[in-house]
Short mmCIF file of C-alpha atoms in Angstrom, two decimals:
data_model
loop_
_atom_site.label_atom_id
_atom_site.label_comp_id
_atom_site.label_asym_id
_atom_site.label_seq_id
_atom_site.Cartn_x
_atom_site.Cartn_y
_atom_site.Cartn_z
CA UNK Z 9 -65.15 77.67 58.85
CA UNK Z 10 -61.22 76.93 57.57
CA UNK Z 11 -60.93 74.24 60.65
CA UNK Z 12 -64.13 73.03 59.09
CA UNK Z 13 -62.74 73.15 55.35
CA UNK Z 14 -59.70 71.98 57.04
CA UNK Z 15 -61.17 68.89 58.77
CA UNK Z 16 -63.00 67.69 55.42
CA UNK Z 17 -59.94 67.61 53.69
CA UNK Z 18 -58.20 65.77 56.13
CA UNK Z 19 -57.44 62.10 56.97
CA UNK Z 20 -61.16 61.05 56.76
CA UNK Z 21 -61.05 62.30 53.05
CA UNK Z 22 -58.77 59.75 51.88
CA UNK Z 23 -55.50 62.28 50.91
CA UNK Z 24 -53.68 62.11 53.81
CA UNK Z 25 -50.92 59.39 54.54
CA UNK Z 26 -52.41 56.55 55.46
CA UNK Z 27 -55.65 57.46 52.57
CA UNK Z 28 -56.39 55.22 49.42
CA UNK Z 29 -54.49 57.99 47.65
CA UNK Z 30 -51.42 56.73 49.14
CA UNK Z 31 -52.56 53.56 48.77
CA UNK Z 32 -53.06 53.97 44.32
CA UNK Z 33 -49.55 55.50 44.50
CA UNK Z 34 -47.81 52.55 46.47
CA UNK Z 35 -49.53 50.24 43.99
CA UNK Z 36 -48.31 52.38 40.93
CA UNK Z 37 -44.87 52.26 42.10
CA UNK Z 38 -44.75 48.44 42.36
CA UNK Z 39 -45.93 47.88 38.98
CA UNK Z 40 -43.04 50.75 38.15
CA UNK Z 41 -40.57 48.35 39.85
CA UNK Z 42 -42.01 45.21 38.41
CA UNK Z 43 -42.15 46.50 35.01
CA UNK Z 44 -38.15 47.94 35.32
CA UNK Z 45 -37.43 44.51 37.32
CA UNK Z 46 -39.25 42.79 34.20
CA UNK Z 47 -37.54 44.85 31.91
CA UNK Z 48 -33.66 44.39 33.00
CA UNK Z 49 -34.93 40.61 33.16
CA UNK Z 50 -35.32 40.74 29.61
CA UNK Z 51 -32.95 42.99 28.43
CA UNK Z 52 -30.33 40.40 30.54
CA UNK Z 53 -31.45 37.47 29.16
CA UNK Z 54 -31.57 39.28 25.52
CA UNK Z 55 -27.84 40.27 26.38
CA UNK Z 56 -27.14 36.81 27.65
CA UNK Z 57 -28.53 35.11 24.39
CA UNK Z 58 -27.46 37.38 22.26
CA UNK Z 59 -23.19 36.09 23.98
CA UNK Z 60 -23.87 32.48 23.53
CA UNK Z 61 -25.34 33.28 19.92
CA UNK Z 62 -22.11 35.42 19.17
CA UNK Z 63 -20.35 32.56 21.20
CA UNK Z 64 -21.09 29.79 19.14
CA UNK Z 65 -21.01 31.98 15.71
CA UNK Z 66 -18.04 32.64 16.54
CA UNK Z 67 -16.72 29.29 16.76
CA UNK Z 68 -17.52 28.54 13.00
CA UNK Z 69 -14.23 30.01 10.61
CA UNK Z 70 -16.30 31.00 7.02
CA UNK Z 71 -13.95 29.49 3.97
CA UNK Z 72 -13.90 32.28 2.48
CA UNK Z 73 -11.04 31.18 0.36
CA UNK Z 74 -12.77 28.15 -1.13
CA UNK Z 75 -15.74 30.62 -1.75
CA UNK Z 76 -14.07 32.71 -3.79
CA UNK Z 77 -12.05 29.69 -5.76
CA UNK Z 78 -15.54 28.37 -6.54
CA UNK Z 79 -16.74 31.12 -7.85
CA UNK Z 80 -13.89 31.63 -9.91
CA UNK Z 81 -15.20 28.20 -12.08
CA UNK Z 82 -18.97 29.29 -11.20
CA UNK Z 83 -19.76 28.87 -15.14
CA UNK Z 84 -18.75 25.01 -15.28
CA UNK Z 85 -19.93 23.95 -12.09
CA UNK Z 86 -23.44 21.44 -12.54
CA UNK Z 87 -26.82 23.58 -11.53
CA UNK Z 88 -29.36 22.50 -8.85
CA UNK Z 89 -32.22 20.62 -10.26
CA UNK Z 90 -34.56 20.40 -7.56
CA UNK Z 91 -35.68 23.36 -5.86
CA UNK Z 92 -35.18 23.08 -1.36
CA UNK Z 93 -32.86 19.67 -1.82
CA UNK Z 94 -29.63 20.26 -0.39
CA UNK Z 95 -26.09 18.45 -1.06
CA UNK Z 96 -23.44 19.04 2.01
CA UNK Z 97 -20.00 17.91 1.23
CA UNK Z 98 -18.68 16.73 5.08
CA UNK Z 99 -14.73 16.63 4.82
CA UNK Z 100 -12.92 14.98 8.12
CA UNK Z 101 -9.75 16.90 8.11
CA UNK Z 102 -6.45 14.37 8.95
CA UNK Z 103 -4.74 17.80 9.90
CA UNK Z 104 -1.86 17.15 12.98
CA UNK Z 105 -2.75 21.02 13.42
CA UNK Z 106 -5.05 22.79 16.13
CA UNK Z 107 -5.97 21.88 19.67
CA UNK Z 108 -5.27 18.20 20.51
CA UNK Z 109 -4.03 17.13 17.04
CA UNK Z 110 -0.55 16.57 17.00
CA UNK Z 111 -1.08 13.22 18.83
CA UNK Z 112 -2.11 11.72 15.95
CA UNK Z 113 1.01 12.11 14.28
CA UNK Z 114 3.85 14.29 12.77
CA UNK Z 115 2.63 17.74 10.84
CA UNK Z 116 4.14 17.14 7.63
CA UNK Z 117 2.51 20.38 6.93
CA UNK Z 118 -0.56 19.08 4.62
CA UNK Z 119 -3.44 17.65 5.25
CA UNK Z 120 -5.71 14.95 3.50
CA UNK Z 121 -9.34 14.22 3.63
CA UNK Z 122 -9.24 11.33 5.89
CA UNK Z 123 -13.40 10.82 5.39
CA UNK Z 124 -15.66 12.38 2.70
CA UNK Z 125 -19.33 12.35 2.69
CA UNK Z 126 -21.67 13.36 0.49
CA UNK Z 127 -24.83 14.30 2.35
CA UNK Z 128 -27.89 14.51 0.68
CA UNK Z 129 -31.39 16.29 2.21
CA UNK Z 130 -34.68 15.57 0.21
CA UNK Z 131 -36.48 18.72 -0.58
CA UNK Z 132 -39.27 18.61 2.22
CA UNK Z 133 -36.61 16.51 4.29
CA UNK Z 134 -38.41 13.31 3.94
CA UNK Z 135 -34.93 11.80 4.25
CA UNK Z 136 -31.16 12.28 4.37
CA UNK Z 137 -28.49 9.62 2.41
CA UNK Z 138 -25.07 9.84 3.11
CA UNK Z 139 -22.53 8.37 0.66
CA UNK Z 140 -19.12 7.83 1.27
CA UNK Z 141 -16.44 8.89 -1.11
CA UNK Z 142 -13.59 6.48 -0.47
CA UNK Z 143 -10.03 8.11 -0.08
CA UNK Z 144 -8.41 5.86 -2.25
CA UNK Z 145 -10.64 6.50 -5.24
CA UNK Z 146 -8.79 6.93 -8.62
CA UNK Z 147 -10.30 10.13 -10.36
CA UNK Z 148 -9.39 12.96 -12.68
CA UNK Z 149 -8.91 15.77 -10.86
CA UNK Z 150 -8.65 19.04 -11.99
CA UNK Z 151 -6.36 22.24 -11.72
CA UNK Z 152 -6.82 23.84 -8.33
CA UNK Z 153 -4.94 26.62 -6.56
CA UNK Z 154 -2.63 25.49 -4.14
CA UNK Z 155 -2.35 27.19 -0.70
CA UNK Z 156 1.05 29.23 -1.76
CA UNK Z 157 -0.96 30.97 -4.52
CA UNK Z 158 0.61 28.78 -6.92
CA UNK Z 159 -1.87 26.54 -9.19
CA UNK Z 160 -1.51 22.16 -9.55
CA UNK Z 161 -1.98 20.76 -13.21
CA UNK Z 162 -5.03 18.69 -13.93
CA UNK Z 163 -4.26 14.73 -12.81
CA UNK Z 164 -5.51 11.21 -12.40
CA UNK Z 165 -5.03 10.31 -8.63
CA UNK Z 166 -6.40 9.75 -5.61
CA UNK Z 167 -9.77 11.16 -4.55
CA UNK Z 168 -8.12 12.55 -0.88
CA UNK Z 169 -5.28 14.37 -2.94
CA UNK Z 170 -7.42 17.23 -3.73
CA UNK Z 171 -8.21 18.22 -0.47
CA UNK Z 172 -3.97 18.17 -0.18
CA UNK Z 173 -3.16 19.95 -3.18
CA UNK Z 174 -6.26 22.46 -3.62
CA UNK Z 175 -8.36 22.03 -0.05
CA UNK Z 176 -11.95 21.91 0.18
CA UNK Z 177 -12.41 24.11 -3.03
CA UNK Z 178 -10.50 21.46 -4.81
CA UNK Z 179 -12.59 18.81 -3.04
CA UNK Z 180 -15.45 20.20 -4.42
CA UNK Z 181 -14.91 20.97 -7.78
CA UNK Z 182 -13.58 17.07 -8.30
CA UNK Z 183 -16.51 15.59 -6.42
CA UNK Z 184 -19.43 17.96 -8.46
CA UNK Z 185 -16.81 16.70 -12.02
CA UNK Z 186 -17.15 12.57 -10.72
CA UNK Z 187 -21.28 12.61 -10.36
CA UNK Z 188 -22.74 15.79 -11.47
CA UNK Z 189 -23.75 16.77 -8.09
CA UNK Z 190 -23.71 20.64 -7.62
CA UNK Z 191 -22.46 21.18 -3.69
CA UNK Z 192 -24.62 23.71 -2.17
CA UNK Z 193 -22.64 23.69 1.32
CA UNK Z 194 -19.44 21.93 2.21
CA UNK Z 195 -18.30 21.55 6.45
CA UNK Z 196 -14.67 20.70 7.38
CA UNK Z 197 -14.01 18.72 10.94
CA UNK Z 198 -10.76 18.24 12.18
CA UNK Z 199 -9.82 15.31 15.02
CA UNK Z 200 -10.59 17.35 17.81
CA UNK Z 201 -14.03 18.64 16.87
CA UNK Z 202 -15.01 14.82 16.02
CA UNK Z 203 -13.81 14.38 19.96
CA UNK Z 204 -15.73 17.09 21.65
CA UNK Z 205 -19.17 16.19 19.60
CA UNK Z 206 -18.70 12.65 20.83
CA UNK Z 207 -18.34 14.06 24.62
CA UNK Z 208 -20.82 16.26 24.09
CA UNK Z 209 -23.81 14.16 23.95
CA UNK Z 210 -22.35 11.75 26.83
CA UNK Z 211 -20.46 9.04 24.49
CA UNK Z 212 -21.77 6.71 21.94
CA UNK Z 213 -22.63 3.38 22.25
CA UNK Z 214 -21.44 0.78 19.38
CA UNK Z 215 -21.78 -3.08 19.00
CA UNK Z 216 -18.36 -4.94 18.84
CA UNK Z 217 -18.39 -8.75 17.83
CA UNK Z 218 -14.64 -9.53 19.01
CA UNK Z 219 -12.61 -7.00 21.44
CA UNK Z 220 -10.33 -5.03 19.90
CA UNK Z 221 -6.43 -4.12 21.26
CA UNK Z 222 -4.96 -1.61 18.76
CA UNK Z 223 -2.13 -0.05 19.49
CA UNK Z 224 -1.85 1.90 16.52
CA UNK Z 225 -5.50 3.22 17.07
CA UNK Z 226 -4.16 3.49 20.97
CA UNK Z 227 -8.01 1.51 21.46
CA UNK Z 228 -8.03 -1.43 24.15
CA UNK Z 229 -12.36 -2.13 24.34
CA UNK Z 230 -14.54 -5.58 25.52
CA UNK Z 231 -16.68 -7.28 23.08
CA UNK Z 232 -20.22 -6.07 23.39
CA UNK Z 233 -22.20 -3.19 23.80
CA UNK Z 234 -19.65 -0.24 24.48
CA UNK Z 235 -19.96 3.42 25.41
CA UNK Z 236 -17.24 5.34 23.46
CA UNK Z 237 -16.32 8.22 24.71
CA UNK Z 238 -14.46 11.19 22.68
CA UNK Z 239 -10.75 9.92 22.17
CA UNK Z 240 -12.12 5.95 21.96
CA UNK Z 241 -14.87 7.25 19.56
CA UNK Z 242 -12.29 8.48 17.04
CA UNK Z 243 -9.89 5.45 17.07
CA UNK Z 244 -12.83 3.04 15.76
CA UNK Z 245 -13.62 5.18 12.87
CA UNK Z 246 -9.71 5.75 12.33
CA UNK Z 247 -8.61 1.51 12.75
CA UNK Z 248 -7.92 -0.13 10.17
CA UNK Z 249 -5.16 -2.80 11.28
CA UNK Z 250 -7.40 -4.83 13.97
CA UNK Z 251 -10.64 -4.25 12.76
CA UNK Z 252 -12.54 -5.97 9.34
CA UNK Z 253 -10.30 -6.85 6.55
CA UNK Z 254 -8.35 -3.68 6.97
CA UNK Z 255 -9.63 -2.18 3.93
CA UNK Z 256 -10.86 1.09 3.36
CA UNK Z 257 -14.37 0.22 2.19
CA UNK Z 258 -14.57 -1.79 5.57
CA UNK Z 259 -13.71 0.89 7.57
CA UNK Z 260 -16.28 3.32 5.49
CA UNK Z 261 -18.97 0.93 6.61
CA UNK Z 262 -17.80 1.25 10.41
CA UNK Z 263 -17.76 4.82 9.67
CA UNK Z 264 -21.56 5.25 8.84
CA UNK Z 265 -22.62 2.44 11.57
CA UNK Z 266 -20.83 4.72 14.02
CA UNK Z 267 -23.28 8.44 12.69
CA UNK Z 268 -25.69 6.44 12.82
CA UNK Z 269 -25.59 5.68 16.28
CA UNK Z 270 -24.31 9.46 17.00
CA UNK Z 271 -27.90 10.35 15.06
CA UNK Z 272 -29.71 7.97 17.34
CA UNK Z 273 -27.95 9.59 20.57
CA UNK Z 274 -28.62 13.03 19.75
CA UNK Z 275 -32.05 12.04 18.69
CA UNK Z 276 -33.19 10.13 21.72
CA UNK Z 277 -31.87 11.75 24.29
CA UNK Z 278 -33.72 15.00 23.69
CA UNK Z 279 -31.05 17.03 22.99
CA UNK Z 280 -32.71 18.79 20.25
CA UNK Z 281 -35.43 20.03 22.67
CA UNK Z 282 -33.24 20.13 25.85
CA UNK Z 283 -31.19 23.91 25.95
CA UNK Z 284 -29.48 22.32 28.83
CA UNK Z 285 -28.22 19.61 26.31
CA UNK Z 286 -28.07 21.53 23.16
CA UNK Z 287 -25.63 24.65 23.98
CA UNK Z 288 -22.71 21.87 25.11
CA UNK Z 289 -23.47 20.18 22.02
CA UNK Z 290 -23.50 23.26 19.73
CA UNK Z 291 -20.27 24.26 21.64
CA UNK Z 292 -18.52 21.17 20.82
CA UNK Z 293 -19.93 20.79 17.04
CA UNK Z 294 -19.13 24.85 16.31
CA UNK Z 295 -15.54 24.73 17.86
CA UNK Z 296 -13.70 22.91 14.89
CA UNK Z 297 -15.81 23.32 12.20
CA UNK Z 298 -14.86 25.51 8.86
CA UNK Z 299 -17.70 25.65 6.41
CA UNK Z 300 -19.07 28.21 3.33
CA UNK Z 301 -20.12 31.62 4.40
CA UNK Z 302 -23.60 31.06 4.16
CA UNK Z 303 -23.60 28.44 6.74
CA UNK Z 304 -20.85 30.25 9.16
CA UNK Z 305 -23.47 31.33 11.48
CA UNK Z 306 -25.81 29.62 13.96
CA UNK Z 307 -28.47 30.73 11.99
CA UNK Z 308 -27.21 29.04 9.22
CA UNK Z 309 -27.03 26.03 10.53
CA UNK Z 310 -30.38 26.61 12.07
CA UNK Z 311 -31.93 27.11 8.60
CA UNK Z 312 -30.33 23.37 7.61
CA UNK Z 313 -30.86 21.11 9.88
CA UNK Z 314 -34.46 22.39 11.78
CA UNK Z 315 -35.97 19.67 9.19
CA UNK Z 316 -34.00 16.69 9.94
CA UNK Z 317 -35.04 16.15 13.51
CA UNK Z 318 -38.67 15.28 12.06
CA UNK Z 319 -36.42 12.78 9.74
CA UNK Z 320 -37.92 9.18 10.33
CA UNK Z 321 -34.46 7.10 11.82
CA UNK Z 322 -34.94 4.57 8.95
CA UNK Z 323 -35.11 7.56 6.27
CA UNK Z 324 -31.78 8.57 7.78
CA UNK Z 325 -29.27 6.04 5.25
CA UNK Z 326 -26.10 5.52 5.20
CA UNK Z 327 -23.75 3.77 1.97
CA UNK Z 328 -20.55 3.92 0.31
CA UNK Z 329 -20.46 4.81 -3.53
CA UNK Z 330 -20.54 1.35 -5.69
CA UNK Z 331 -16.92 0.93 -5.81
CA UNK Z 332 -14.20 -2.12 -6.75
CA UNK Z 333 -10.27 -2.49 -6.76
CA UNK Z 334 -8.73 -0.50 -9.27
CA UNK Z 335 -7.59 -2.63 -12.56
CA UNK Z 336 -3.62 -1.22 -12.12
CA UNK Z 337 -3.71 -1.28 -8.33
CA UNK Z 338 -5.48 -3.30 -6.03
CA UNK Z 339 -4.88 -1.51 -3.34
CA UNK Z 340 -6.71 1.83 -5.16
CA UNK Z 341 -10.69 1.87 -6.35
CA UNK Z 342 -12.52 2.78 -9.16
CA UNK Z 343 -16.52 3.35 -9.68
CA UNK Z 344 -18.10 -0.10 -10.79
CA UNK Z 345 -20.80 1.28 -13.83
CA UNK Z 346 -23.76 2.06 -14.33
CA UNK Z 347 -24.23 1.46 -10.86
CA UNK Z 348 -22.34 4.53 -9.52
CA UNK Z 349 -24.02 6.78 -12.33
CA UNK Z 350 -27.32 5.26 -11.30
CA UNK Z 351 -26.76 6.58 -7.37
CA UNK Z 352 -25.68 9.71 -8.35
CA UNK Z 353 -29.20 10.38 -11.05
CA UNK Z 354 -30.94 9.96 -8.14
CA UNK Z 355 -29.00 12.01 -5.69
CA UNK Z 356 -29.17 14.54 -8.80
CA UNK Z 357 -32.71 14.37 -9.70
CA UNK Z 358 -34.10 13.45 -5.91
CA UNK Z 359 -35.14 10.55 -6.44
CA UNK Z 360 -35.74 8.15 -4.04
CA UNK Z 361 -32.44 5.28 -2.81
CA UNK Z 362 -33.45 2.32 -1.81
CA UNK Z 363 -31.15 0.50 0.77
CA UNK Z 364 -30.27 -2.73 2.22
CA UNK Z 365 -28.03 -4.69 4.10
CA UNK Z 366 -26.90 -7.51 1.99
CA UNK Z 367 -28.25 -6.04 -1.53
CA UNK Z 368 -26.49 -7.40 -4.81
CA UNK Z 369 -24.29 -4.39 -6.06
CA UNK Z 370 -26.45 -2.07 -7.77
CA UNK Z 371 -28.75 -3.42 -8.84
CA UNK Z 372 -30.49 -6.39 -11.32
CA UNK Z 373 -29.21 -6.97 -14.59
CA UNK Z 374 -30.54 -4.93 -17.19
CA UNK Z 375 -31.73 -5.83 -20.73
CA UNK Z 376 -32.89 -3.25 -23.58
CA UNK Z 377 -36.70 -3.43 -23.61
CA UNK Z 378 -38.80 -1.92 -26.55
CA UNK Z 379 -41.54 0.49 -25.55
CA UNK Z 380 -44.61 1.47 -27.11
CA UNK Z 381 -43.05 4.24 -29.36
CA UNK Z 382 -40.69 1.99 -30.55
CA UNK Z 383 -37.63 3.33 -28.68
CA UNK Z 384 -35.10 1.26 -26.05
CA UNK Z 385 -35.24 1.41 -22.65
CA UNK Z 386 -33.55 -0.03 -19.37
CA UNK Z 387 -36.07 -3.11 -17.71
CA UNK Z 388 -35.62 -5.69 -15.09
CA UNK Z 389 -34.71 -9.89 -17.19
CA UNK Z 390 -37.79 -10.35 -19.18
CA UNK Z 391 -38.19 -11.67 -23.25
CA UNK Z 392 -36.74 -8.62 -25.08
CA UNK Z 393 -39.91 -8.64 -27.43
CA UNK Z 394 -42.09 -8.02 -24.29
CA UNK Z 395 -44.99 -5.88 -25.89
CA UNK Z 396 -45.60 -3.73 -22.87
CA UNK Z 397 -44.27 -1.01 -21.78
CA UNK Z 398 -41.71 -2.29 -18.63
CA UNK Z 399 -41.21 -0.29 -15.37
CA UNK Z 400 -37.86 -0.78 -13.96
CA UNK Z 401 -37.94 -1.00 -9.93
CA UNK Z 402 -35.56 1.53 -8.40
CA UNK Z 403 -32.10 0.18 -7.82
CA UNK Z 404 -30.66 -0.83 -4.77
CA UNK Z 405 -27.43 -0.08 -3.13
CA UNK Z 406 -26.11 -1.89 0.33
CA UNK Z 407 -26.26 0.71 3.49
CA UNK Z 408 -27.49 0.90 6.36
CA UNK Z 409 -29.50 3.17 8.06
CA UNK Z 410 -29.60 5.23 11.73
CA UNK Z 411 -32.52 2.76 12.72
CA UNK Z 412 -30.91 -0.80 13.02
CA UNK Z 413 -28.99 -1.79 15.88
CA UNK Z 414 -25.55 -2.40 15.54
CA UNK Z 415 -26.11 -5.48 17.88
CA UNK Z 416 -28.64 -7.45 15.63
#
């Protein structure tokens, strides 16, 4: 009887060794090992993401200095009048400090905005206009703290003497006092970071109509279609002896032909979509770059620019602020009005800015017009006793935008 108990509970009944007992266990302990394999997978590539996120964070220094500054004059600063648009104030730094600099020249110890842009997002991000601020503008600038603590009296000068006497706090206050604008985010870029973007995506490829040998700019290039790498890329924006007429506005224009391009790069070669493309990119755009708190963080960034890819190229525009030689000094500018006050309403209200190559500065003569109630308002040449009510067209401003080939 027990060898017959004993036989039925044997190998035949499926518990012994080589039984489909042994064979649910073996199973069960796979999926154990899978699952733990699966798990340290994750938990690795979690710990790996989580590096390059604290990586490339940590490549961003917060100003927390210019934070605080603004806040200090929070109460006469202008207010945001359209809810999700977004104004970025993007300062090129002509600092001889940091990585790679000092090439460019001696460190006398200040710095200058060498390039100002004010970039403007349409709530929804149907389209982005960038307007440069020329250096040389004469404007009213007001009483900003100075980097020893000490604080500058209120002046008429140059536009790229704020960012020397009061930095990008100072910057900002005198750009929101000229048009209105309130500044929701501000991003300083020194030489270097301009160099590693440009390497970054692979160069950028520009049009030149003559070749250009500029010592100064230390740029020797071929007429034609060029690639410009890094250190090439930032002696075209910088020229001003060989290239154009050697003005300012000239090289402003060069300026936005060149982000253009850069926009068009980044765009078409997939490097949004890419993570291959995008961390050396991130890497390169993060490492120089001092901005406000709020956008001192990948996911700050993140949360400002995950619109613009979806940007049509042609909505992407580019122009300099309606501007003329100064009447004491024609080698200074000054705003040429209404035309100025007219781009900046727009910017201001969100209102759409019309564009184009070779368009008359600002726009058509005006001439008051009576309305239907009587009152005077602003209409295109037509007889002044016009009955109807007249619809003025929206100005428009020469640019360019990240669409047209530098070639045609």
């Amino acid at each position: 009887m027990v060898a017959a108990v004993g036989y039925r509970v044997g190998p035949g009944a499926g518990a012994s060794a080589s039984g489909r007992g042994l064979l649910r266990r073996r199973r069960a302990r796979r999926v154990r090992i899978a699952a733990l394999a699966a798990a340290g997978l994750l938990v690795a590539g979690v710990a790996a993401g989580w590096a390059v996120y604290a990586k490339l964070s940590g490549n961003i220094t917060p100003d927390e200095a210019a934070a605080a500054e603004l806040r200090r004059y929070e109460k006469e600063r202008p207010t945001s009048l359209v809810k999700d648009a977004r104004n970025i104030l993007l300062i090129g730094s002509d600092s001889r400090r940091g990585d790679g600099n000092a090439r460019y020249g001696r460190d006398s110890g200040t710095e200058r905005s060498d390039t100002t842009i004010l970039l403007h997002l349409s709530a929804g991000r149907r389209s982005a206009t960038a307007v440069s601020l020329p250096r040389d503008l004469m404007v009213d600038l007001p009483a900003c703290r100075r980097r020893d603590g000490s604080r500058s009296a209120p002046r008429f000068a140059m536009f790229n003497q704020a960012f020397q006497v009061g930095g990008s706090a100072c910057t900002i206050r005198t750009v929101e006092r000229l048009t209105d604008i309130r500044v929701d985010h501000h991003v300083v870029v020194d030489f270097h970071g301009f160099k590693e973007m440009v390497d970054a995506v692979d160069g950028v490829e520009v049009c030149l109509r003559e070749p250009i040998d500029d010592r100064a700019a230390r740029l020797r290039l071929p007429a034609g279609r060029v690639t410009l790498d890094g250190e090439q890329a930032l002696g075209y924006v910088r020229a001003r002896k060989s290239l154009g007429d050697g003005s300012d506005t000239e090289r402003m224009e060069r300026q936005q032909r060149f982000l253009g391009a850069l926009v068009n790069k980044v765009r078409s070669n997939d490097v949004l979509l890419n993570p291959a493309k995008l961390y050396p990119v991130l890497d390169a755009a993060t490492s120089s770059l001092t901005t406000d708190p709020e956008l001192a963080s990948l996911r700050g960034l993140y949360e400002l620019v995950r619109g613009l890819r979806d940007i049509p190229m042609e909505q992407v525009q580019f122009l300099t602020v309606p501007r003329e030689s100064y009447a004491f000094d024609a080698n200074r500018d000054q705003l040429v009005e209404p035309e100025a006050d007219r781009l900046f309403e727009r910017l201001r209200t969100d209102a759409p800015v019309v564009i184009a190559r070779d368009a008359p500065r600002g726009s058509a003569p005006l001439r008051p017009t009576r309305t239907r109630d009587g009152s005077y308002g602003d209409s295109y040449a037509g007889p002044f006793s016009a009955p109807a009510v007249t619809v003025s067209p929206p100005p428009t401003f020469e640019g360019n935008t990240a669409a047209e080939d530098t070639c045609e």
